[in-house]
Amino acid sequence: MPTIAVQGSETKWQCADDDTIMRSALRAGLGFPYECNVGSCGNCRFDLLEGDIVEMRADAPGLSERDRERGRRLGCQARPLGDCVVKLRFMPQYASHFPPVRQFATLSAVRVITHDIREFRFKLDRPVHFLAGQYALLDLPGVQGNRAYSMANIDNDAGEWHFQVRRVPNGLATAKLFDALQIGERIGVDGPYGMAYFREEAERDIICLAGGSGLSPMISVARAAAASPRFSGRSIDFVYGGRTARDICGEDMLSELPRFGTDIRYHPVVSNGDDGAWPGHRGFVHEAAERLFGDRLRDCEIYFAGPPLMGQAIQKMLIDLGVPSAQVHFDQFY
């Protein structure tokens, strides 16, 4: 296997021919900076000093032409063709609590959540632990490239990973999941990944903000918090946004948790002003959160996931309100 060496240090690790430089480093227990894992965020940029690579996604938006001219590459998209020397700075916070593992999983069940969201339940060939809020990369038969989806359940010894996925119009991966994949079929799974995991040690109330298939990691965080003895005495506020009333979901899952209706509260919001039958909150998720919580946001641990525009609006709102960045948790692949 190719060896990847870091300039000016003793650090080196091996990378399988079909693996990426970043993911192999995480498997080796190293803190390679990353977020999205699909070439969009640019957090895993590194300088390629020696050696040759293949870029899995040549047009990845996380890398500019200026980056390329300087010899920078994306760790999540770079497969080495031989030994390489790289320049990058490892950060201990990115070292995985549970190193990601590549293996296969079998589809065991499918559950309808809304008209365009379903839960797909897979059983891993070999159980691997994960933190609530993390995600995995799925390799679907007949679909080029992998896709990142978050787990909705919490860590378990049975190797059950559940993914709540929203159908993407004309999306090849979701078409495979929704229309073709049958119970008993096997797919490739690589994980866990992600930095937006539940911080059990943080002694603050939790606010979860979600839209679309961002439901999945937020449900996982809420479930983990409700199950944690250390979370006793604190509260969870869960805001879920959809375009219309038929897009709203999640309350049935939260209602199964202890203390729902008292310390665990659900706040649905719709953005379509023409939905006259809707009796609840209206507007966008970030607007509802600011109205509901206001200055209290600064005292809470905040997790969010959803469409990119929603995420950008939430980030701006939190910055404007002076919420400390250390209390805000999200992964940029949404």
PDB file of C-alpha atoms in Angstrom, residues 52-297:
ATOM      1  CA  ASP A  52       0.814  11.421  -7.812  1.00  0.00           C
ATOM      2  CA  ILE A  53      -2.867  11.107  -7.010  1.00  0.00           C
ATOM      3  CA  VAL A  54      -6.190  10.521  -8.755  1.00  0.00           C
ATOM      4  CA  GLU A  55      -8.952  12.985  -7.965  1.00  0.00           C
ATOM      5  CA  MET A  56     -12.262  11.219  -7.516  1.00  0.00           C
ATOM      6  CA  ARG A  57     -14.176  14.420  -8.179  1.00  0.00           C
ATOM      7  CA  ALA A  58     -12.173  16.677 -10.478  1.00  0.00           C
ATOM      8  CA  ASP A  59     -14.712  19.526 -10.309  1.00  0.00           C
ATOM      9  CA  ALA A  60     -15.098  19.511  -6.519  1.00  0.00           C
ATOM     10  CA  PRO A  61     -16.276  22.983  -5.394  1.00  0.00           C
ATOM     11  CA  GLY A  62     -14.118  22.841  -2.272  1.00  0.00           C
ATOM     12  CA  LEU A  63     -10.999  23.519  -4.372  1.00  0.00           C
ATOM     13  CA  SER A  64     -10.430  26.711  -6.365  1.00  0.00           C
ATOM     14  CA  GLU A  65      -8.204  27.121  -9.411  1.00  0.00           C
ATOM     15  CA  ARG A  66      -5.827  29.131  -7.243  1.00  0.00           C
ATOM     16  CA  ASP A  67      -5.622  26.191  -4.840  1.00  0.00           C
ATOM     17  CA  ARG A  68      -4.795  23.853  -7.709  1.00  0.00           C
ATOM     18  CA  GLU A  69      -2.057  26.161  -8.990  1.00  0.00           C
ATOM     19  CA  ARG A  70      -0.493  26.072  -5.523  1.00  0.00           C
ATOM     20  CA  GLY A  71      -0.508  22.274  -5.470  1.00  0.00           C
ATOM     21  CA  ARG A  72      -3.363  21.928  -3.020  1.00  0.00           C
ATOM     22  CA  ARG A  73      -5.708  18.966  -3.143  1.00  0.00           C
ATOM     23  CA  LEU A  74      -8.708  17.704  -1.211  1.00  0.00           C
ATOM     24  CA  GLY A  75      -7.963  14.860   1.173  1.00  0.00           C
ATOM     25  CA  CYS A  76     -11.432  13.363   0.797  1.00  0.00           C
ATOM     26  CA  GLN A  77     -11.093  13.211  -2.995  1.00  0.00           C
ATOM     27  CA  ALA A  78      -7.414  12.219  -3.376  1.00  0.00           C
ATOM     28  CA  ARG A  79      -6.447   8.599  -4.031  1.00  0.00           C
ATOM     29  CA  PRO A  80      -2.680   8.028  -4.113  1.00  0.00           C
ATOM     30  CA  LEU A  81      -1.043   6.254  -7.045  1.00  0.00           C
ATOM     31  CA  GLY A  82       2.059   5.604  -4.959  1.00  0.00           C
ATOM     32  CA  ASP A  83       4.004   7.010  -2.017  1.00  0.00           C
ATOM     33  CA  CYS A  84       3.302  10.696  -1.358  1.00  0.00           C
ATOM     34  CA  VAL A  85       4.696  13.529   0.734  1.00  0.00           C
ATOM     35  CA  VAL A  86       2.141  16.050   1.946  1.00  0.00           C
ATOM     36  CA  LYS A  87       2.031  19.242   3.958  1.00  0.00           C
ATOM     37  CA  LEU A  88      -0.814  19.692   6.419  1.00  0.00           C
ATOM     38  CA  ARG A  89      -1.520  20.351  10.078  1.00  0.00           C
ATOM     39  CA  PHE A  90      -3.288  17.676  12.070  1.00  0.00           C
ATOM     40  CA  MET A  91      -5.756  18.813  14.744  1.00  0.00           C
ATOM     41  CA  PRO A  92      -6.563  16.513  17.663  1.00  0.00           C
ATOM     42  CA  GLN A  93     -10.277  17.397  17.693  1.00  0.00           C
ATOM     43  CA  TYR A  94     -10.662  15.705  14.308  1.00  0.00           C
ATOM     44  CA  ALA A  95      -9.287  12.364  15.466  1.00  0.00           C
ATOM     45  CA  SER A  96     -12.204   9.919  15.384  1.00  0.00           C
ATOM     46  CA  HIS A  97     -13.658   8.600  18.640  1.00  0.00           C
ATOM     47  CA  PHE A  98     -14.537   5.491  16.622  1.00  0.00           C
ATOM     48  CA  PRO A  99     -12.283   5.116  13.551  1.00  0.00           C
ATOM     49  CA  PRO A 100     -14.319   4.709  10.346  1.00  0.00           C
ATOM     50  CA  VAL A 101     -14.595   1.229   8.885  1.00  0.00           C
ATOM     51  CA  ARG A 102     -15.416   0.160   5.321  1.00  0.00           C
ATOM     52  CA  GLN A 103     -17.713  -2.823   5.076  1.00  0.00           C
ATOM     53  CA  PHE A 104     -21.065  -4.037   3.765  1.00  0.00           C
ATOM     54  CA  ALA A 105     -24.571  -3.702   5.186  1.00  0.00           C
ATOM     55  CA  THR A 106     -27.914  -5.330   4.415  1.00  0.00           C
ATOM     56  CA  LEU A 107     -31.181  -3.425   4.037  1.00  0.00           C
ATOM     57  CA  SER A 108     -33.504  -4.822   6.724  1.00  0.00           C
ATOM     58  CA  ALA A 109     -36.501  -2.460   6.699  1.00  0.00           C
ATOM     59  CA  VAL A 110     -37.965   0.687   5.133  1.00  0.00           C
ATOM     60  CA  ARG A 111     -40.403   3.059   6.833  1.00  0.00           C
ATOM     61  CA  VAL A 112     -42.342   5.923   5.246  1.00  0.00           C
ATOM     62  CA  ILE A 113     -42.055   9.206   7.192  1.00  0.00           C
ATOM     63  CA  THR A 114     -43.551  11.751   4.767  1.00  0.00           C
ATOM     64  CA  HIS A 115     -44.407  11.921   1.081  1.00  0.00           C
ATOM     65  CA  ASP A 116     -40.695  12.351   0.278  1.00  0.00           C
ATOM     66  CA  ILE A 117     -38.777  11.112   3.356  1.00  0.00           C
ATOM     67  CA  ARG A 118     -38.211   7.466   4.246  1.00  0.00           C
ATOM     68  CA  GLU A 119     -36.169   5.690   6.865  1.00  0.00           C
ATOM     69  CA  PHE A 120     -33.848   2.975   5.553  1.00  0.00           C
ATOM     70  CA  ARG A 121     -32.598   0.518   8.151  1.00  0.00           C
ATOM     71  CA  PHE A 122     -29.370  -1.367   7.535  1.00  0.00           C
ATOM     72  CA  LYS A 123     -27.573  -4.053   9.505  1.00  0.00           C
ATOM     73  CA  LEU A 124     -23.802  -3.942   9.285  1.00  0.00           C
ATOM     74  CA  ASP A 125     -21.784  -7.085   8.650  1.00  0.00           C
ATOM     75  CA  ARG A 126     -19.679  -6.086  11.645  1.00  0.00           C
ATOM     76  CA  PRO A 127     -21.021  -3.767  14.393  1.00  0.00           C
ATOM     77  CA  VAL A 128     -19.240  -0.407  14.583  1.00  0.00           C
ATOM     78  CA  HIS A 129     -19.967   2.220  17.228  1.00  0.00           C
ATOM     79  CA  PHE A 130     -20.825   5.839  16.411  1.00  0.00           C
ATOM     80  CA  LEU A 131     -21.699   9.103  18.149  1.00  0.00           C
ATOM     81  CA  ALA A 132     -25.218  10.511  17.850  1.00  0.00           C
ATOM     82  CA  GLY A 133     -25.317  13.044  15.009  1.00  0.00           C
ATOM     83  CA  GLN A 134     -22.591  11.410  12.903  1.00  0.00           C
ATOM     84  CA  TYR A 135     -22.944  10.231   9.309  1.00  0.00           C
ATOM     85  CA  ALA A 136     -21.768   7.493   6.968  1.00  0.00           C
ATOM     86  CA  LEU A 137     -20.888   7.236   3.284  1.00  0.00           C
ATOM     87  CA  LEU A 138     -23.100   4.848   1.338  1.00  0.00           C
ATOM     88  CA  ASP A 139     -21.999   3.105  -1.870  1.00  0.00           C
ATOM     89  CA  LEU A 140     -25.167   2.121  -3.711  1.00  0.00           C
ATOM     90  CA  PRO A 141     -25.175  -0.482  -6.511  1.00  0.00           C
ATOM     91  CA  GLY A 142     -25.164   1.167  -9.938  1.00  0.00           C
ATOM     92  CA  VAL A 143     -24.576   4.687  -8.543  1.00  0.00           C
ATOM     93  CA  GLN A 144     -21.221   6.315  -9.188  1.00  0.00           C
ATOM     94  CA  GLY A 145     -19.620   7.874  -6.129  1.00  0.00           C
ATOM     95  CA  ASN A 146     -20.736   7.638  -2.522  1.00  0.00           C
ATOM     96  CA  ARG A 147     -23.341   9.707  -0.678  1.00  0.00           C
ATOM     97  CA  ALA A 148     -23.266  11.042   2.875  1.00  0.00           C
ATOM     98  CA  TYR A 149     -26.298  10.312   5.066  1.00  0.00           C
ATOM     99  CA  SER A 150     -26.669  10.736   8.821  1.00  0.00           C
ATOM    100  CA  MET A 151     -27.783   8.057  11.220  1.00  0.00           C
ATOM    101  CA  ALA A 152     -31.107   8.679  12.996  1.00  0.00           C
ATOM    102  CA  ASN A 153     -30.797   6.039  15.687  1.00  0.00           C
ATOM    103  CA  ILE A 154     -28.249   5.912  18.499  1.00  0.00           C
ATOM    104  CA  ASP A 155     -25.259   3.694  19.143  1.00  0.00           C
ATOM    105  CA  ASN A 156     -26.076   0.016  19.611  1.00  0.00           C
ATOM    106  CA  ASP A 157     -24.320  -3.330  19.795  1.00  0.00           C
ATOM    107  CA  ALA A 158     -26.416  -4.893  17.031  1.00  0.00           C
ATOM    108  CA  GLY A 159     -24.803  -2.920  14.195  1.00  0.00           C
ATOM    109  CA  GLU A 160     -28.101  -1.247  13.218  1.00  0.00           C
ATOM    110  CA  TRP A 161     -27.708   2.027  11.338  1.00  0.00           C
ATOM    111  CA  HIS A 162     -30.900   3.874  10.324  1.00  0.00           C
ATOM    112  CA  PHE A 163     -30.909   6.684   7.764  1.00  0.00           C
ATOM    113  CA  GLN A 164     -33.793   9.119   7.210  1.00  0.00           C
ATOM    114  CA  VAL A 165     -33.427  10.273   3.609  1.00  0.00           C
ATOM    115  CA  ARG A 166     -35.339  12.842   1.597  1.00  0.00           C
ATOM    116  CA  ARG A 167     -35.899  12.066  -2.076  1.00  0.00           C
ATOM    117  CA  VAL A 168     -33.960  14.439  -4.326  1.00  0.00           C
ATOM    118  CA  PRO A 169     -35.708  15.227  -7.632  1.00  0.00           C
ATOM    119  CA  ASN A 170     -33.744  13.445 -10.395  1.00  0.00           C
ATOM    120  CA  GLY A 171     -31.259  12.229  -7.792  1.00  0.00           C
ATOM    121  CA  LEU A 172     -29.586   8.968  -8.785  1.00  0.00           C
ATOM    122  CA  ALA A 173     -28.835   7.858  -5.218  1.00  0.00           C
ATOM    123  CA  THR A 174     -32.278   8.541  -3.778  1.00  0.00           C
ATOM    124  CA  ALA A 175     -33.920   6.996  -6.850  1.00  0.00           C
ATOM    125  CA  LYS A 176     -31.957   3.827  -6.110  1.00  0.00           C
ATOM    126  CA  LEU A 177     -32.938   3.884  -2.453  1.00  0.00           C
ATOM    127  CA  PHE A 178     -36.609   4.742  -2.960  1.00  0.00           C
ATOM    128  CA  ASP A 179     -37.395   2.829  -6.159  1.00  0.00           C
ATOM    129  CA  ALA A 180     -34.977  -0.042  -6.616  1.00  0.00           C
ATOM    130  CA  LEU A 181     -33.197  -1.259  -3.481  1.00  0.00           C
ATOM    131  CA  GLN A 182     -34.950  -4.303  -2.047  1.00  0.00           C
ATOM    132  CA  ILE A 183     -35.017  -5.745   1.450  1.00  0.00           C
ATOM    133  CA  GLY A 184     -32.065  -8.111   1.771  1.00  0.00           C
ATOM    134  CA  GLU A 185     -29.867  -6.273  -0.736  1.00  0.00           C
ATOM    135  CA  ARG A 186     -26.376  -5.225   0.301  1.00  0.00           C
ATOM    136  CA  ILE A 187     -24.562  -1.912  -0.068  1.00  0.00           C
ATOM    137  CA  GLY A 188     -21.147  -0.541   0.874  1.00  0.00           C
ATOM    138  CA  VAL A 189     -20.949   1.517   4.069  1.00  0.00           C
ATOM    139  CA  ASP A 190     -18.049   3.615   5.349  1.00  0.00           C
ATOM    140  CA  GLY A 191     -18.225   5.342   8.699  1.00  0.00           C
ATOM    141  CA  PRO A 192     -18.750   6.866  11.123  1.00  0.00           C
ATOM    142  CA  TYR A 193     -17.758  10.424  10.205  1.00  0.00           C
ATOM    143  CA  GLY A 194     -18.768  13.893  11.329  1.00  0.00           C
ATOM    144  CA  MET A 195     -18.105  16.569  13.930  1.00  0.00           C
ATOM    145  CA  ALA A 196     -21.708  17.569  14.765  1.00  0.00           C
ATOM    146  CA  TYR A 197     -22.097  14.840  17.344  1.00  0.00           C
ATOM    147  CA  PHE A 198     -23.869  15.087  20.709  1.00  0.00           C
ATOM    148  CA  ARG A 199     -21.677  16.725  23.368  1.00  0.00           C
ATOM    149  CA  GLU A 200     -22.795  14.809  26.432  1.00  0.00           C
ATOM    150  CA  GLU A 201     -20.439  16.713  28.690  1.00  0.00           C
ATOM    151  CA  ALA A 202     -21.881  20.167  27.821  1.00  0.00           C
ATOM    152  CA  GLU A 203     -24.050  21.283  30.734  1.00  0.00           C
ATOM    153  CA  ARG A 204     -26.503  23.374  28.744  1.00  0.00           C
ATOM    154  CA  ASP A 205     -30.012  23.003  27.378  1.00  0.00           C
ATOM    155  CA  ILE A 206     -30.153  21.788  23.767  1.00  0.00           C
ATOM    156  CA  ILE A 207     -31.784  23.385  20.738  1.00  0.00           C
ATOM    157  CA  CYS A 208     -32.044  21.271  17.569  1.00  0.00           C
ATOM    158  CA  LEU A 209     -32.862  23.046  14.291  1.00  0.00           C
ATOM    159  CA  ALA A 210     -33.710  20.885  11.289  1.00  0.00           C
ATOM    160  CA  GLY A 211     -35.222  20.896   7.825  1.00  0.00           C
ATOM    161  CA  GLY A 212     -35.584  18.194   5.163  1.00  0.00           C
ATOM    162  CA  SER A 213     -33.429  15.126   5.778  1.00  0.00           C
ATOM    163  CA  GLY A 214     -31.577  17.162   8.396  1.00  0.00           C
ATOM    164  CA  LEU A 215     -34.215  15.484  10.548  1.00  0.00           C
ATOM    165  CA  SER A 216     -32.045  12.364  10.790  1.00  0.00           C
ATOM    166  CA  PRO A 217     -29.013  13.612  12.782  1.00  0.00           C
ATOM    167  CA  MET A 218     -31.169  15.895  14.935  1.00  0.00           C
ATOM    168  CA  ILE A 219     -33.424  12.990  15.927  1.00  0.00           C
ATOM    169  CA  SER A 220     -30.273  11.032  16.797  1.00  0.00           C
ATOM    170  CA  VAL A 221     -28.979  13.868  18.994  1.00  0.00           C
ATOM    171  CA  ALA A 222     -32.346  14.228  20.754  1.00  0.00           C
ATOM    172  CA  ARG A 223     -32.559  10.478  21.349  1.00  0.00           C
ATOM    173  CA  ALA A 224     -29.035  10.330  22.753  1.00  0.00           C
ATOM    174  CA  ALA A 225     -29.624  13.306  25.037  1.00  0.00           C
ATOM    175  CA  ALA A 226     -32.875  11.853  26.357  1.00  0.00           C
ATOM    176  CA  ALA A 227     -31.121   8.548  27.095  1.00  0.00           C
ATOM    177  CA  SER A 228     -28.152  10.139  28.883  1.00  0.00           C
ATOM    178  CA  PRO A 229     -28.207  10.165  32.709  1.00  0.00           C
ATOM    179  CA  ARG A 230     -25.964  13.231  32.549  1.00  0.00           C
ATOM    180  CA  PHE A 231     -28.682  15.155  30.713  1.00  0.00           C
ATOM    181  CA  SER A 232     -31.187  14.925  33.563  1.00  0.00           C
ATOM    182  CA  GLY A 233     -32.608  18.333  34.514  1.00  0.00           C
ATOM    183  CA  ARG A 234     -31.937  19.920  31.146  1.00  0.00           C
ATOM    184  CA  SER A 235     -34.297  20.524  28.230  1.00  0.00           C
ATOM    185  CA  ILE A 236     -34.464  19.943  24.461  1.00  0.00           C
ATOM    186  CA  ASP A 237     -36.260  22.271  22.057  1.00  0.00           C
ATOM    187  CA  PHE A 238     -36.662  20.786  18.581  1.00  0.00           C
ATOM    188  CA  VAL A 239     -37.571  23.074  15.660  1.00  0.00           C
ATOM    189  CA  TYR A 240     -38.432  21.392  12.364  1.00  0.00           C
ATOM    190  CA  GLY A 241     -39.203  23.353   9.211  1.00  0.00           C
ATOM    191  CA  GLY A 242     -40.975  22.391   6.004  1.00  0.00           C
ATOM    192  CA  ARG A 243     -42.442  24.191   3.038  1.00  0.00           C
ATOM    193  CA  THR A 244     -46.013  23.026   3.719  1.00  0.00           C
ATOM    194  CA  ALA A 245     -47.890  21.080   6.383  1.00  0.00           C
ATOM    195  CA  ARG A 246     -47.354  17.769   4.599  1.00  0.00           C
ATOM    196  CA  ASP A 247     -43.582  18.218   4.905  1.00  0.00           C
ATOM    197  CA  ILE A 248     -43.706  18.396   8.707  1.00  0.00           C
ATOM    198  CA  CYS A 249     -42.518  15.342  10.635  1.00  0.00           C
ATOM    199  CA  GLY A 250     -40.558  14.166  13.662  1.00  0.00           C
ATOM    200  CA  GLU A 251     -43.045  14.664  16.481  1.00  0.00           C
ATOM    201  CA  ASP A 252     -43.986  10.976  16.634  1.00  0.00           C
ATOM    202  CA  MET A 253     -40.326  10.042  17.200  1.00  0.00           C
ATOM    203  CA  LEU A 254     -39.804  12.678  19.876  1.00  0.00           C
ATOM    204  CA  SER A 255     -43.046  11.762  21.638  1.00  0.00           C
ATOM    205  CA  GLU A 256     -41.576   8.329  22.390  1.00  0.00           C
ATOM    206  CA  LEU A 257     -38.857   9.927  24.536  1.00  0.00           C
ATOM    207  CA  PRO A 258     -39.251  10.351  28.309  1.00  0.00           C
ATOM    208  CA  ARG A 259     -40.221  13.865  29.420  1.00  0.00           C
ATOM    209  CA  PHE A 260     -41.719  14.755  26.030  1.00  0.00           C
ATOM    210  CA  GLY A 261     -44.105  17.678  26.428  1.00  0.00           C
ATOM    211  CA  THR A 262     -42.289  18.988  29.486  1.00  0.00           C
ATOM    212  CA  ASP A 263     -38.498  19.047  29.107  1.00  0.00           C
ATOM    213  CA  ILE A 264     -38.627  17.972  25.452  1.00  0.00           C
ATOM    214  CA  ARG A 265     -40.602  20.336  23.232  1.00  0.00           C
ATOM    215  CA  TYR A 266     -41.411  20.216  19.507  1.00  0.00           C
ATOM    216  CA  HIS A 267     -41.889  23.357  17.383  1.00  0.00           C
ATOM    217  CA  PRO A 268     -42.953  22.774  13.737  1.00  0.00           C
ATOM    218  CA  VAL A 269     -42.789  25.684  11.289  1.00  0.00           C
ATOM    219  CA  VAL A 270     -43.906  26.048   7.659  1.00  0.00           C
ATOM    220  CA  SER A 271     -42.498  28.583   5.200  1.00  0.00           C
ATOM    221  CA  ASN A 272     -45.333  28.623   2.653  1.00  0.00           C
ATOM    222  CA  GLY A 273     -47.563  31.563   3.533  1.00  0.00           C
ATOM    223  CA  ASP A 274     -50.336  30.221   1.294  1.00  0.00           C
ATOM    224  CA  ASP A 275     -50.943  27.215   3.539  1.00  0.00           C
ATOM    225  CA  GLY A 276     -53.965  28.714   5.254  1.00  0.00           C
ATOM    226  CA  ALA A 277     -54.859  25.565   7.187  1.00  0.00           C
ATOM    227  CA  TRP A 278     -51.591  25.554   9.130  1.00  0.00           C
ATOM    228  CA  PRO A 279     -52.201  26.550  12.786  1.00  0.00           C
ATOM    229  CA  GLY A 280     -48.576  26.686  13.961  1.00  0.00           C
ATOM    230  CA  HIS A 281     -45.426  28.728  13.456  1.00  0.00           C
ATOM    231  CA  ARG A 282     -44.772  30.283  10.057  1.00  0.00           C
ATOM    232  CA  GLY A 283     -41.609  31.445   8.358  1.00  0.00           C
ATOM    233  CA  PHE A 284     -38.148  29.951   8.109  1.00  0.00           C
ATOM    234  CA  VAL A 285     -36.408  27.866  10.755  1.00  0.00           C
ATOM    235  CA  HIS A 286     -33.935  30.578  11.733  1.00  0.00           C
ATOM    236  CA  GLU A 287     -36.755  33.123  12.072  1.00  0.00           C
ATOM    237  CA  ALA A 288     -38.797  30.790  14.260  1.00  0.00           C
ATOM    238  CA  ALA A 289     -35.762  30.023  16.431  1.00  0.00           C
ATOM    239  CA  GLU A 290     -35.031  33.699  16.999  1.00  0.00           C
ATOM    240  CA  ARG A 291     -38.672  34.414  17.878  1.00  0.00           C
ATOM    241  CA  LEU A 292     -38.959  31.427  20.205  1.00  0.00           C
ATOM    242  CA  PHE A 293     -35.659  31.654  22.049  1.00  0.00           C
ATOM    243  CA  GLY A 294     -34.111  35.088  21.452  1.00  0.00           C
ATOM    244  CA  ASP A 295     -31.202  35.827  23.780  1.00  0.00           C
ATOM    245  CA  ARG A 296     -31.558  32.366  25.353  1.00  0.00           C
ATOM    246  CA  LEU A 297     -29.763  30.978  22.298  1.00  0.00           C
TER     247      LEU A 297
END
